[in-house]
Tab-separated table of C-alpha atoms in Angstrom:
chain	number	residue	atom	x	y	z
C	1	UNK	CA	0.513	-13.552	-30.376
C	2	UNK	CA	1.581	-11.181	-27.597
C	3	UNK	CA	4.938	-10.442	-29.198
C	4	UNK	CA	3.307	-10.162	-32.627
C	5	UNK	CA	1.023	-7.370	-31.442
C	6	UNK	CA	3.951	-5.542	-29.858
C	7	UNK	CA	6.100	-5.828	-32.989
C	8	UNK	CA	3.188	-4.852	-35.234
C	9	UNK	CA	2.500	-1.675	-33.277
C	10	UNK	CA	6.134	-0.569	-33.323
C	11	UNK	CA	6.520	-1.481	-37.000
C	12	UNK	CA	3.501	0.662	-37.905
C	13	UNK	CA	5.338	3.697	-36.585
C	14	UNK	CA	2.192	5.022	-34.937
C	15	UNK	CA	2.419	8.596	-33.701
C	16	UNK	CA	2.228	9.469	-30.003
C	17	UNK	CA	-1.313	9.489	-28.693
C	18	UNK	CA	-2.618	12.919	-27.657
C	19	UNK	CA	-5.033	11.586	-25.036
C	20	UNK	CA	-4.342	10.851	-21.390
C	21	UNK	CA	-3.350	7.584	-19.751
C	22	UNK	CA	-2.412	6.336	-16.291
C	23	UNK	CA	0.162	3.773	-15.161
C	24	UNK	CA	0.041	2.810	-11.474
C	25	UNK	CA	2.875	0.620	-10.194
C	26	UNK	CA	2.493	-0.959	-6.751
C	27	UNK	CA	5.317	-2.738	-4.942
C	28	UNK	CA	4.412	-5.580	-2.583
C	29	UNK	CA	5.655	-4.759	0.931
C	30	UNK	CA	8.086	-2.208	-0.511
C	31	UNK	CA	9.745	0.518	1.509
C	32	UNK	CA	12.257	3.314	1.195
C	33	UNK	CA	15.159	1.322	-0.241
C	34	UNK	CA	16.168	3.907	-2.837
C	35	UNK	CA	18.699	6.717	-2.997
C	36	UNK	CA	16.006	9.399	-3.281
C	37	UNK	CA	14.823	8.281	0.149
C	38	UNK	CA	18.318	8.220	1.621
C	39	UNK	CA	19.350	4.603	0.984
C	40	UNK	CA	22.377	4.519	-1.311
C	41	UNK	CA	23.090	0.827	-0.683
C	42	UNK	CA	20.132	-0.668	-2.544
C	43	UNK	CA	20.610	0.016	-6.244
C	44	UNK	CA	17.454	1.265	-7.999
C	45	UNK	CA	18.619	3.268	-11.044
C	46	UNK	CA	15.271	3.054	-12.835
C	47	UNK	CA	13.285	4.247	-9.844
C	48	UNK	CA	15.928	6.954	-9.425
C	49	UNK	CA	15.289	8.005	-13.026
C	50	UNK	CA	11.539	8.063	-12.409
C	51	UNK	CA	12.084	10.093	-9.235
C	52	UNK	CA	14.052	12.607	-11.284
C	53	UNK	CA	10.920	13.440	-13.241
C	54	UNK	CA	8.446	12.990	-10.389
C	55	UNK	CA	7.322	14.815	-7.305
C	56	UNK	CA	8.783	12.783	-4.427
C	57	UNK	CA	6.463	12.536	-1.429
C	58	UNK	CA	8.136	12.231	1.975
C	59	UNK	CA	4.923	11.950	3.975
C	60	UNK	CA	2.883	9.370	2.077
C	61	UNK	CA	0.956	6.791	4.091
C	62	UNK	CA	-1.129	3.728	3.511
C	63	UNK	CA	-4.606	3.783	5.015
C	64	UNK	CA	-4.173	0.176	6.220
C	65	UNK	CA	-1.085	-1.962	6.715
C	66	UNK	CA	-2.222	-5.146	5.018
C	67	UNK	CA	-2.122	-6.258	1.408
C	68	UNK	CA	-5.714	-6.862	0.259
C	69	UNK	CA	-7.249	-4.088	2.375
C	70	UNK	CA	-4.634	-1.619	1.136
C	71	UNK	CA	-5.112	-2.567	-2.510
C	72	UNK	CA	-8.861	-2.194	-2.076
C	73	UNK	CA	-8.301	1.307	-0.693
C	74	UNK	CA	-5.949	2.147	-3.580
C	75	UNK	CA	-8.579	1.075	-6.118
C	76	UNK	CA	-11.704	2.459	-4.398
C	77	UNK	CA	-10.442	5.502	-2.511
C	78	UNK	CA	-12.296	4.178	0.551
C	79	UNK	CA	-10.814	2.898	3.834
C	80	UNK	CA	-11.144	-0.826	4.377
C	81	UNK	CA	-13.891	-0.473	6.994
C	82	UNK	CA	-16.001	1.375	4.411
C	83	UNK	CA	-15.347	-0.770	1.332
C	84	UNK	CA	-15.606	-4.103	3.202
C	85	UNK	CA	-12.187	-5.627	2.484
C	86	UNK	CA	-11.433	-6.190	6.173
C	87	UNK	CA	-8.572	-8.653	5.652
C	88	UNK	CA	-6.784	-10.802	3.091
C	89	UNK	CA	-8.736	-11.939	0.048
C	90	UNK	CA	-7.192	-15.317	-0.725
C	91	UNK	CA	-7.729	-18.798	0.668
C	92	UNK	CA	-9.722	-19.231	3.888
C	93	UNK	CA	-9.303	-15.561	4.806
C	94	UNK	CA	-11.837	-14.821	2.035
C	95	UNK	CA	-12.560	-11.147	2.607
C	96	UNK	CA	-14.329	-9.272	-0.196
C	97	UNK	CA	-15.372	-5.693	-0.808
C	98	UNK	CA	-19.091	-4.927	-0.658
C	99	UNK	CA	-21.070	-5.693	-3.813
C	100	UNK	CA	-22.026	-2.085	-4.555
C	101	UNK	CA	-18.568	-0.532	-4.169
C	102	UNK	CA	-17.558	1.540	-7.190
C	103	UNK	CA	-13.877	0.806	-7.862
C	104	UNK	CA	-11.677	2.747	-10.248
C	105	UNK	CA	-11.716	0.091	-13.024
C	106	UNK	CA	-15.492	-0.218	-12.665
C	107	UNK	CA	-15.961	3.549	-12.958
C	108	UNK	CA	-13.695	3.732	-16.004
C	109	UNK	CA	-15.304	0.720	-17.659
C	110	UNK	CA	-18.694	2.424	-17.351
C	111	UNK	CA	-17.558	5.885	-18.465
C	112	UNK	CA	-16.706	7.233	-21.885
C	113	UNK	CA	-13.469	9.176	-22.103
C	114	UNK	CA	-14.527	12.874	-22.046
C	115	UNK	CA	-11.683	13.772	-24.406
C	116	UNK	CA	-12.554	11.263	-27.142
C	117	UNK	CA	-16.014	9.884	-26.435
C	118	UNK	CA	-14.511	6.391	-26.580
C	119	UNK	CA	-14.346	3.704	-23.889
C	120	UNK	CA	-11.262	3.447	-21.696
C	121	UNK	CA	-9.035	0.383	-21.624
C	122	UNK	CA	-8.399	-0.966	-18.138
C	123	UNK	CA	-5.710	-3.525	-17.382
C	124	UNK	CA	-3.995	-5.261	-14.496
C	125	UNK	CA	-0.796	-7.325	-14.528
C	126	UNK	CA	0.561	-9.103	-11.467
C	127	UNK	CA	-0.876	-9.152	-8.000
C	128	UNK	CA	-4.545	-8.264	-7.727
C	129	UNK	CA	-5.536	-9.729	-4.333
C	130	UNK	CA	-8.944	-8.054	-4.208
C	131	UNK	CA	-12.445	-9.374	-4.876
C	132	UNK	CA	-15.106	-9.828	-6.105
C	133	UNK	CA	-14.343	-9.572	-9.806
C	134	UNK	CA	-17.520	-7.627	-10.576
C	135	UNK	CA	-16.357	-4.898	-8.181
C	136	UNK	CA	-12.829	-4.888	-9.640
C	137	UNK	CA	-13.457	-5.704	-13.339
C	138	UNK	CA	-10.321	-5.124	-15.377
C	139	UNK	CA	-10.814	-5.737	-19.089
C	140	UNK	CA	-7.253	-7.012	-19.545
C	141	UNK	CA	-6.218	-9.204	-16.634
C	142	UNK	CA	-3.172	-11.397	-16.003
C	143	UNK	CA	-3.064	-12.004	-12.261
C	144	UNK	CA	-2.683	-14.700	-9.624
C	145	UNK	CA	-6.319	-15.631	-10.192
C	146	UNK	CA	-5.361	-17.620	-13.298
C	147	UNK	CA	-1.545	-17.718	-13.378
C	148	UNK	CA	1.269	-18.472	-10.895
C	149	UNK	CA	1.898	-15.308	-8.885
C	150	UNK	CA	5.678	-15.617	-9.179
C	151	UNK	CA	5.342	-15.588	-12.955
C	152	UNK	CA	2.988	-12.635	-13.327
C	153	UNK	CA	4.386	-10.747	-10.319
C	154	UNK	CA	8.160	-11.427	-10.335
C	155	UNK	CA	9.080	-12.633	-13.818
C	156	UNK	CA	9.776	-9.209	-15.290
C	157	UNK	CA	10.240	-10.630	-18.793
C	158	UNK	CA	6.746	-12.107	-18.815
C	159	UNK	CA	5.367	-8.965	-17.169
C	160	UNK	CA	7.035	-6.884	-19.887
C	161	UNK	CA	5.464	-8.986	-22.655
C	162	UNK	CA	2.034	-8.707	-21.035
C	163	UNK	CA	2.412	-4.955	-20.561
C	164	UNK	CA	3.643	-4.404	-24.109
C	165	UNK	CA	0.702	-6.395	-25.446
C	166	UNK	CA	-1.669	-4.158	-23.501
C	167	UNK	CA	0.059	-1.022	-24.809
C	168	UNK	CA	-0.078	-2.386	-28.352
C	169	UNK	CA	-3.823	-2.980	-28.053
C	170	UNK	CA	-4.322	0.519	-26.670
C	171	UNK	CA	-2.300	1.975	-29.528
C	172	UNK	CA	-4.093	0.014	-32.229
C	173	UNK	CA	-7.532	0.865	-30.837
C	174	UNK	CA	-6.548	4.470	-30.121
C	175	UNK	CA	-7.887	4.069	-26.567
C	176	UNK	CA	-6.803	5.916	-23.476
C	177	UNK	CA	-5.971	3.533	-20.672
C	178	UNK	CA	-5.557	2.805	-16.992
C	179	UNK	CA	-2.900	0.133	-16.403
C	180	UNK	CA	-2.223	-1.200	-12.901
C	181	UNK	CA	0.976	-3.216	-12.351
C	182	UNK	CA	1.094	-5.167	-9.097
C	183	UNK	CA	4.556	-6.511	-8.407
C	184	UNK	CA	4.919	-9.445	-6.031
C	185	UNK	CA	8.414	-8.227	-5.179
C	186	UNK	CA	9.669	-7.691	-2.559
C	187	UNK	CA	7.122	-9.832	-0.654
C	188	UNK	CA	8.465	-12.735	1.413
C	189	UNK	CA	8.072	-16.271	0.099
C	190	UNK	CA	9.860	-18.323	2.769
C	191	UNK	CA	6.604	-19.906	3.908
C	192	UNK	CA	5.290	-20.699	0.402
C	193	UNK	CA	8.340	-21.235	-1.827
C	194	UNK	CA	11.359	-21.661	0.453
C	195	UNK	CA	13.278	-23.263	-2.408
C	196	UNK	CA	13.550	-19.788	-3.937
C	197	UNK	CA	14.834	-18.106	-0.773
C	198	UNK	CA	13.213	-15.921	1.880
C	199	UNK	CA	12.112	-13.286	-0.645
C	200	UNK	CA	12.155	-15.456	-3.802
C	201	UNK	CA	15.447	-13.722	-4.478
C	202	UNK	CA	16.728	-16.865	-6.229
C	203	UNK	CA	13.694	-17.195	-8.495
C	204	UNK	CA	14.860	-16.812	-12.085
C	205	UNK	CA	18.423	-15.798	-11.250
C	206	UNK	CA	19.884	-18.361	-13.668
C	207	UNK	CA	21.470	-20.578	-11.041
C	208	UNK	CA	20.892	-24.320	-10.925
C	209	UNK	CA	17.227	-25.194	-10.497
C	210	UNK	CA	16.073	-21.575	-10.270
C	211	UNK	CA	15.129	-20.874	-13.872
C	212	UNK	CA	16.057	-17.764	-15.833
C	213	UNK	CA	14.377	-14.381	-16.208
C	214	UNK	CA	16.107	-13.059	-19.343
C	215	UNK	CA	15.574	-9.355	-18.612
C	216	UNK	CA	16.889	-9.557	-15.056
C	217	UNK	CA	20.527	-8.937	-14.210
C	218	UNK	CA	20.629	-10.031	-10.539
C	219	UNK	CA	22.337	-7.667	-8.122
C	220	UNK	CA	23.832	-9.431	-5.111
C	221	UNK	CA	24.160	-7.679	-1.748
C	222	UNK	CA	26.363	-8.427	1.213
C	223	UNK	CA	24.643	-8.479	4.611
C	224	UNK	CA	27.491	-6.265	5.826
C	225	UNK	CA	26.467	-3.489	3.437
C	226	UNK	CA	22.723	-3.151	4.040
C	227	UNK	CA	21.204	-0.262	5.970
C	228	UNK	CA	19.323	-1.635	8.970
C	229	UNK	CA	16.173	0.400	9.719
C	230	UNK	CA	15.750	1.589	13.304
C	231	UNK	CA	12.830	-0.806	13.819
C	232	UNK	CA	14.781	-3.952	12.834
C	233	UNK	CA	17.332	-5.570	15.125
C	234	UNK	CA	20.913	-5.298	13.896
C	235	UNK	CA	21.878	-8.987	13.882
C	236	UNK	CA	23.365	-11.334	11.266
C	237	UNK	CA	19.966	-12.981	10.689
C	238	UNK	CA	18.208	-9.688	10.043
C	239	UNK	CA	21.018	-8.396	7.844
C	240	UNK	CA	20.865	-11.532	5.683
C	241	UNK	CA	17.116	-11.065	5.375
C	242	UNK	CA	17.589	-7.463	4.282
C	243	UNK	CA	20.225	-8.464	1.715
C	244	UNK	CA	17.763	-10.931	0.180
C	245	UNK	CA	15.071	-8.250	0.172
C	246	UNK	CA	17.415	-5.823	-1.613
C	247	UNK	CA	18.029	-8.347	-4.382
C	248	UNK	CA	14.304	-8.563	-5.146
C	249	UNK	CA	13.942	-4.789	-4.995
C	250	UNK	CA	16.604	-4.575	-7.700
C	251	UNK	CA	14.527	-7.008	-9.764
C	252	UNK	CA	11.456	-4.826	-9.274
C	253	UNK	CA	13.515	-1.775	-10.239
C	254	UNK	CA	14.618	-3.389	-13.495
C	255	UNK	CA	10.994	-4.244	-14.206
C	256	UNK	CA	10.020	-0.612	-13.671
C	257	UNK	CA	12.692	0.297	-16.215
C	258	UNK	CA	11.125	-2.058	-18.758
C	259	UNK	CA	7.672	-0.529	-18.300
C	260	UNK	CA	8.962	3.029	-18.573
C	261	UNK	CA	10.819	2.085	-21.756
C	262	UNK	CA	7.621	0.522	-23.070
C	263	UNK	CA	5.718	3.754	-22.537
C	264	UNK	CA	8.357	5.579	-24.559
C	265	UNK	CA	8.594	2.980	-27.310
C	266	UNK	CA	4.822	2.995	-27.808
C	267	UNK	CA	4.618	6.779	-27.768
C	268	UNK	CA	2.805	7.053	-24.446
C	269	UNK	CA	5.537	8.740	-22.390
C	270	UNK	CA	4.299	12.238	-23.273
C	271	UNK	CA	0.741	11.732	-22.049
C	272	UNK	CA	0.829	9.162	-19.243
C	273	UNK	CA	0.578	9.913	-15.545
C	274	UNK	CA	2.867	7.512	-13.664
C	275	UNK	CA	2.357	6.738	-9.969
C	276	UNK	CA	4.697	4.474	-8.000
C	277	UNK	CA	4.003	3.372	-4.437
C	278	UNK	CA	3.659	0.305	-2.203
C	279	UNK	CA	0.764	-1.265	-0.339
C	280	UNK	CA	2.063	-1.376	3.234
C	281	UNK	CA	5.178	-1.465	5.397
C	282	UNK	CA	8.065	-3.847	4.855
C	283	UNK	CA	7.674	-7.395	6.292
C	284	UNK	CA	9.855	-6.882	9.332
C	285	UNK	CA	9.063	-6.306	13.030
C	286	UNK	CA	7.082	-3.113	13.618
C	287	UNK	CA	6.465	-2.941	9.849
C	288	UNK	CA	3.639	-4.555	7.890
C	289	UNK	CA	0.359	-5.025	9.868
C	290	UNK	CA	1.366	-2.168	12.195
C	291	UNK	CA	0.181	1.430	12.073
C	292	UNK	CA	3.347	2.912	13.471
C	293	UNK	CA	5.114	5.016	10.843
C	294	UNK	CA	7.339	2.023	10.083
C	295	UNK	CA	4.196	0.138	9.039
C	296	UNK	CA	2.190	2.838	7.293
C	297	UNK	CA	4.816	5.107	5.709
C	298	UNK	CA	5.055	4.499	1.952
C	299	UNK	CA	7.197	5.565	-0.991
C	300	UNK	CA	5.285	7.647	-3.508
C	301	UNK	CA	6.354	9.139	-6.817
C	302	UNK	CA	3.951	11.020	-9.091
C	303	UNK	CA	5.124	11.950	-12.574
C	304	UNK	CA	3.077	13.990	-15.046
C	305	UNK	CA	4.408	14.939	-18.481
C	306	UNK	CA	2.131	17.994	-18.331
C	307	UNK	CA	3.428	19.291	-14.972
C	308	UNK	CA	7.217	19.227	-14.841
C	309	UNK	CA	8.098	22.352	-12.862
C	310	UNK	CA	8.599	20.322	-9.665
C	311	UNK	CA	10.263	17.293	-11.259
C	312	UNK	CA	12.839	15.829	-8.902
C	313	UNK	CA	11.603	17.971	-6.030
C	314	UNK	CA	10.203	16.784	-2.709
C	315	UNK	CA	6.871	17.458	-1.043
C	316	UNK	CA	6.234	17.419	2.691
C	317	UNK	CA	2.446	17.358	2.209
C	318	UNK	CA	0.768	14.541	4.122
C	319	UNK	CA	-0.840	12.299	1.524
C	320	UNK	CA	-2.603	8.952	1.564
C	321	UNK	CA	-2.958	6.049	-0.827
C	322	UNK	CA	-6.671	6.920	-0.793
C	323	UNK	CA	-5.640	10.035	-2.767
C	324	UNK	CA	-4.873	7.884	-5.829
C	325	UNK	CA	-8.507	7.467	-6.956
C	326	UNK	CA	-9.330	11.201	-6.842
C	327	UNK	CA	-6.024	11.897	-8.604
C	328	UNK	CA	-6.810	9.523	-11.474
C	329	UNK	CA	-10.382	10.799	-11.792
C	330	UNK	CA	-9.077	14.375	-11.842
C	331	UNK	CA	-6.547	13.407	-14.533
C	332	UNK	CA	-9.340	12.035	-16.715
C	333	UNK	CA	-11.826	14.828	-15.755
C	334	UNK	CA	-14.327	12.264	-14.460
C	335	UNK	CA	-16.551	12.890	-11.406
C	336	UNK	CA	-16.841	10.396	-8.572
C	337	UNK	CA	-20.216	8.615	-8.796
C	338	UNK	CA	-23.014	9.214	-6.318
C	339	UNK	CA	-23.877	6.071	-4.379
C	340	UNK	CA	-24.480	4.713	-0.892
C	341	UNK	CA	-23.533	1.525	0.908
C	342	UNK	CA	-24.681	0.600	4.399
C	343	UNK	CA	-24.030	3.730	6.411
C	344	UNK	CA	-26.258	6.783	6.780
C	345	UNK	CA	-23.891	8.960	4.767
C	346	UNK	CA	-23.458	8.801	0.998
C	347	UNK	CA	-20.064	7.507	-0.066
C	348	UNK	CA	-17.675	10.414	-0.481
C	349	UNK	CA	-13.976	10.471	-1.160
C	350	UNK	CA	-11.999	11.638	1.844
C	351	UNK	CA	-8.873	11.816	-0.304
C	352	UNK	CA	-7.946	14.599	-2.715
C	353	UNK	CA	-6.271	14.908	-6.082
C	354	UNK	CA	-2.495	15.158	-5.954
C	355	UNK	CA	-2.285	16.974	-9.284
C	356	UNK	CA	-2.274	20.521	-7.814
C	357	UNK	CA	0.747	19.557	-5.704
C	358	UNK	CA	2.713	18.952	-8.883
C	359	UNK	CA	2.465	22.710	-9.504
C	360	UNK	CA	3.189	24.104	-6.036
C	361	UNK	CA	3.640	23.074	-2.410
C	362	UNK	CA	0.386	23.697	-0.535
C	363	UNK	CA	0.154	26.192	2.325
C	364	UNK	CA	-2.644	24.277	4.016
C	365	UNK	CA	-5.094	21.409	3.584
C	366	UNK	CA	-2.552	18.574	3.725
C	367	UNK	CA	-1.811	18.384	7.455
C	368	UNK	CA	-3.269	15.004	8.443
C	369	UNK	CA	-3.951	11.447	7.284
C	370	UNK	CA	-6.042	8.601	8.677
C	371	UNK	CA	-5.683	4.846	8.850
C	372	UNK	CA	-7.981	1.952	9.665
C	373	UNK	CA	-6.926	-1.663	10.169
C	374	UNK	CA	-8.995	-4.671	11.233
C	375	UNK	CA	-7.219	-7.855	10.180
C	376	UNK	CA	-4.452	-9.233	8.024
C	377	UNK	CA	-4.927	-12.988	8.195
C	378	UNK	CA	-8.338	-14.068	9.458
C	379	UNK	CA	-6.891	-15.055	12.855
C	380	UNK	CA	-5.228	-11.663	13.342
C	381	UNK	CA	-8.119	-9.575	14.627
C	382	UNK	CA	-6.538	-6.431	16.010
C	383	UNK	CA	-8.588	-3.395	14.912
C	384	UNK	CA	-6.816	-0.041	15.025
C	385	UNK	CA	-7.832	3.473	14.049
C	386	UNK	CA	-5.272	6.237	13.533
C	387	UNK	CA	-5.045	9.948	12.916
C	388	UNK	CA	-1.587	11.302	12.151
C	389	UNK	CA	-0.831	15.011	11.933
C	390	UNK	CA	2.420	16.828	11.245
C	391	UNK	CA	3.342	16.644	14.924
C	392	UNK	CA	1.243	13.977	16.604
C	393	UNK	CA	-0.063	10.486	16.002
C	394	UNK	CA	-2.988	8.940	17.871
C	395	UNK	CA	-3.532	5.183	17.664
C	396	UNK	CA	-6.692	3.605	19.058
C	397	UNK	CA	-6.174	-0.115	19.701
C	398	UNK	CA	-9.703	-1.469	20.022
C	399	UNK	CA	-8.719	-5.024	20.976
C	400	UNK	CA	-5.888	-3.950	23.261
C	401	UNK	CA	-6.542	-6.571	25.946
C	402	UNK	CA	-5.424	-9.245	23.512
C	403	UNK	CA	-1.865	-9.714	22.212
C	404	UNK	CA	-0.916	-8.376	18.794
C	405	UNK	CA	-0.760	-11.351	16.418
C	406	UNK	CA	1.997	-12.393	13.991
C	407	UNK	CA	1.314	-13.480	10.420
C	408	UNK	CA	2.465	-16.822	9.037
C	409	UNK	CA	5.134	-15.803	6.556
C	410	UNK	CA	6.721	-13.319	8.950
C	411	UNK	CA	6.666	-15.853	11.813
C	412	UNK	CA	8.932	-18.297	9.939
C	413	UNK	CA	11.278	-15.545	8.742
C	414	UNK	CA	14.873	-15.566	9.976
C	415	UNK	CA	14.392	-12.092	11.445
C	416	UNK	CA	11.441	-13.014	13.650
C	417	UNK	CA	12.863	-16.409	14.597
C	418	UNK	CA	15.996	-14.567	15.663
C	419	UNK	CA	13.918	-12.333	17.941
C	420	UNK	CA	12.044	-15.327	19.369
C	421	UNK	CA	15.183	-17.358	20.035
C	422	UNK	CA	17.050	-14.472	21.614
C	423	UNK	CA	14.070	-13.680	23.828
C	424	UNK	CA	13.553	-17.326	24.856
C	425	UNK	CA	17.239	-17.705	25.720
C	426	UNK	CA	17.487	-14.391	27.580
C	427	UNK	CA	19.991	-13.031	25.082
C	428	UNK	CA	20.186	-9.384	23.985
C	429	UNK	CA	17.750	-8.940	21.094
C	430	UNK	CA	19.452	-5.769	19.766
C	431	UNK	CA	15.925	-4.541	19.076
C	432	UNK	CA	14.393	-1.292	20.268
C	433	UNK	CA	11.472	-3.070	21.970
C	434	UNK	CA	10.818	-6.267	23.852
C	435	UNK	CA	8.398	-8.818	22.453
C	436	UNK	CA	6.106	-8.220	25.438
C	437	UNK	CA	5.977	-4.512	24.609
C	438	UNK	CA	5.272	-5.397	21.000
C	439	UNK	CA	2.482	-7.845	21.804
C	440	UNK	CA	0.692	-5.846	24.495
C	441	UNK	CA	-0.276	-2.265	23.756
C	442	UNK	CA	-2.256	0.467	25.469
C	443	UNK	CA	-5.745	1.293	24.224
C	444	UNK	CA	-4.621	4.800	23.302
C	445	UNK	CA	-1.143	5.557	22.020
C	446	UNK	CA	-0.219	9.215	21.542
C	447	UNK	CA	3.172	10.156	20.129
C	448	UNK	CA	4.923	13.396	19.352
C	449	UNK	CA	6.384	12.106	16.100
C	450	UNK	CA	8.702	15.079	15.718
C	451	UNK	CA	10.393	14.548	19.076
C	452	UNK	CA	9.950	10.755	19.172
C	453	UNK	CA	10.533	9.331	15.705
C	454	UNK	CA	10.554	5.758	17.002
C	455	UNK	CA	7.134	6.128	18.681
C	456	UNK	CA	8.233	4.739	22.022
C	457	UNK	CA	7.068	7.430	24.476
C	458	UNK	CA	3.301	7.170	24.906
C	459	UNK	CA	1.956	10.563	25.994
C	460	UNK	CA	-1.702	9.512	26.264
C	461	UNK	CA	-1.656	9.363	30.055
C	462	UNK	CA	0.120	12.659	30.633
C	463	UNK	CA	-1.973	15.587	31.840
C	464	UNK	CA	0.179	17.989	29.815
C	465	UNK	CA	-1.166	16.420	26.611
C	466	UNK	CA	-4.799	15.970	27.669
C	467	UNK	CA	-6.105	18.691	25.336
C	468	UNK	CA	-4.090	17.296	22.417
C	469	UNK	CA	-5.443	13.822	23.143
C	470	UNK	CA	-9.069	14.958	23.293
C	471	UNK	CA	-8.753	17.046	20.135
C	472	UNK	CA	-7.295	14.102	18.209
C	473	UNK	CA	-9.934	11.728	19.588
C	474	UNK	CA	-12.640	14.044	18.241
C	475	UNK	CA	-10.851	14.378	14.911
C	476	UNK	CA	-10.624	10.599	14.626
C	477	UNK	CA	-14.241	10.060	15.657
C	478	UNK	CA	-15.453	12.614	13.107
C	479	UNK	CA	-13.564	10.764	10.362
C	480	UNK	CA	-14.959	7.413	11.474
C	481	UNK	CA	-18.491	8.759	11.286
C	482	UNK	CA	-17.877	10.411	7.909
C	483	UNK	CA	-16.682	7.046	6.563
C	484	UNK	CA	-19.509	5.017	8.141
C	485	UNK	CA	-17.169	3.016	10.363
C	486	UNK	CA	-19.090	0.130	12.036
C	487	UNK	CA	-16.417	0.117	14.772
C	488	UNK	CA	-17.059	3.723	15.825
C	489	UNK	CA	-18.423	2.681	19.241
C	490	UNK	CA	-15.898	-0.070	19.979
C	491	UNK	CA	-14.724	-1.320	22.390
C	492	UNK	CA	-17.009	0.224	25.000
C	493	UNK	CA	-20.345	0.308	23.188
C	494	UNK	CA	-22.685	-0.983	20.505
C	495	UNK	CA	-23.705	1.038	17.445
C	496	UNK	CA	-27.474	1.111	16.858
C	497	UNK	CA	-28.844	2.887	13.785
C	498	UNK	CA	-32.104	1.164	12.850
C	499	UNK	CA	-35.642	0.939	14.204
C	500	UNK	CA	-36.158	3.513	16.949
C	501	UNK	CA	-32.588	4.777	16.715
C	502	UNK	CA	-31.386	7.695	14.595
C	503	UNK	CA	-30.010	6.795	11.174
C	504	UNK	CA	-26.818	8.636	12.096
C	505	UNK	CA	-26.248	5.990	14.737
C	506	UNK	CA	-26.105	6.006	18.508
C	507	UNK	CA	-23.461	4.431	20.713
C	508	UNK	CA	-25.045	2.482	23.556
C	509	UNK	CA	-22.833	1.540	26.519
C	510	UNK	CA	-21.912	-2.039	27.331
C	511	UNK	CA	-20.737	-1.188	30.865
C	512	UNK	CA	-17.765	-3.451	30.237
C	513	UNK	CA	-15.343	-1.241	32.198
C	514	UNK	CA	-13.578	-0.112	29.011
């Protein structure tokens, strides 16, 4: 049936739609492994082609370095502490967004397209990892909720068929659409499906027992050829891990090529906004679950067929994944709804539309981003709040007296086991930190990110930077209050906002010596 719809639509020779559509593609733990970001070792010709007709953002950041919370922020425009998705959604972690949150698919489902007066089509293929369904209600849904995640998130042939079916339905119904593709590549799978390799790089490669993905031509990489990021130790174990990661990135890249071809074949390439990004940092030390730049920096490409003057150019504007919702709403000329949740302030988007940046580089207004992290897995409570400007980054570690925790799939990875074994045996780790430094962090971390790209020199205790520190603390606190952050008084106080206390909230001291 799926193929029949696709073939029928093409056979009808339907003319290109004159409406507007959106395709958002999200990698799973993806990074900067592409030539347009300076990596010429990992082959991504289809992403390169997309970059050639996109604005390439060099300062794009996630608002939280964890999968479910980040995807909730992508789809709501709200930081995780405001939308309620504090940690992972699946299994016993079981975090959900608040019932009254207005997500992008919910807004579109309840809004008629201003250009046609018809309903939008909303669809998701691949990794969803957010809940509840009534907050994130996609009309067309093929996700891990009902299908094996490796099939709907890594099998690019199946993903292509599902995507083409969606496009065929949109074409036949003459509906404008929002399609969200959540790859599961290049996420690790060593803890869940070790038979397929550390990154499921063997899954569907045609070798014995691995099955076959017909549209994938596997690209093999030698550990000797990979580029080792500064925050990963340069050892054989880590290089082998990176080589496996590269192979799955090439699979993702070929999938992107299929989707872009589908847009063209169905006549949607001339009216579809395409956004490519990832949810959080790569699953290596100092990456995912961290709010150092290695954990919160993201690839981002934005391609509009109506704004091509900056195609292939780069932007240094500081942008956030929370800018995606206002961008999509701007594209469709739809206002953000008025509503409130639990805080005293009405819910407002802190992000902004990226569409004006496709016309010209801004002189001002894009100088800072914010991040908010509480948990990844349910056992990994390590709340952090961050403001990052063009020169400085301030990290507030609220639970700093406890060690930073390690997630399950990263713990069993060859890279982390290599660090553990080298540390336990007093061997050189070839890493830029010690595990003790990684586990135990100061409450306040202040870095001059221009002079200290690796974020190793904490300036928070230096008198010379006292005014910078206080200014950034105020900036961060103002953002926390604007986004109704329940953690705004932590770790030294309790927030009271009911009864005899002002609705804006008052921080009452615990006298806990913090």
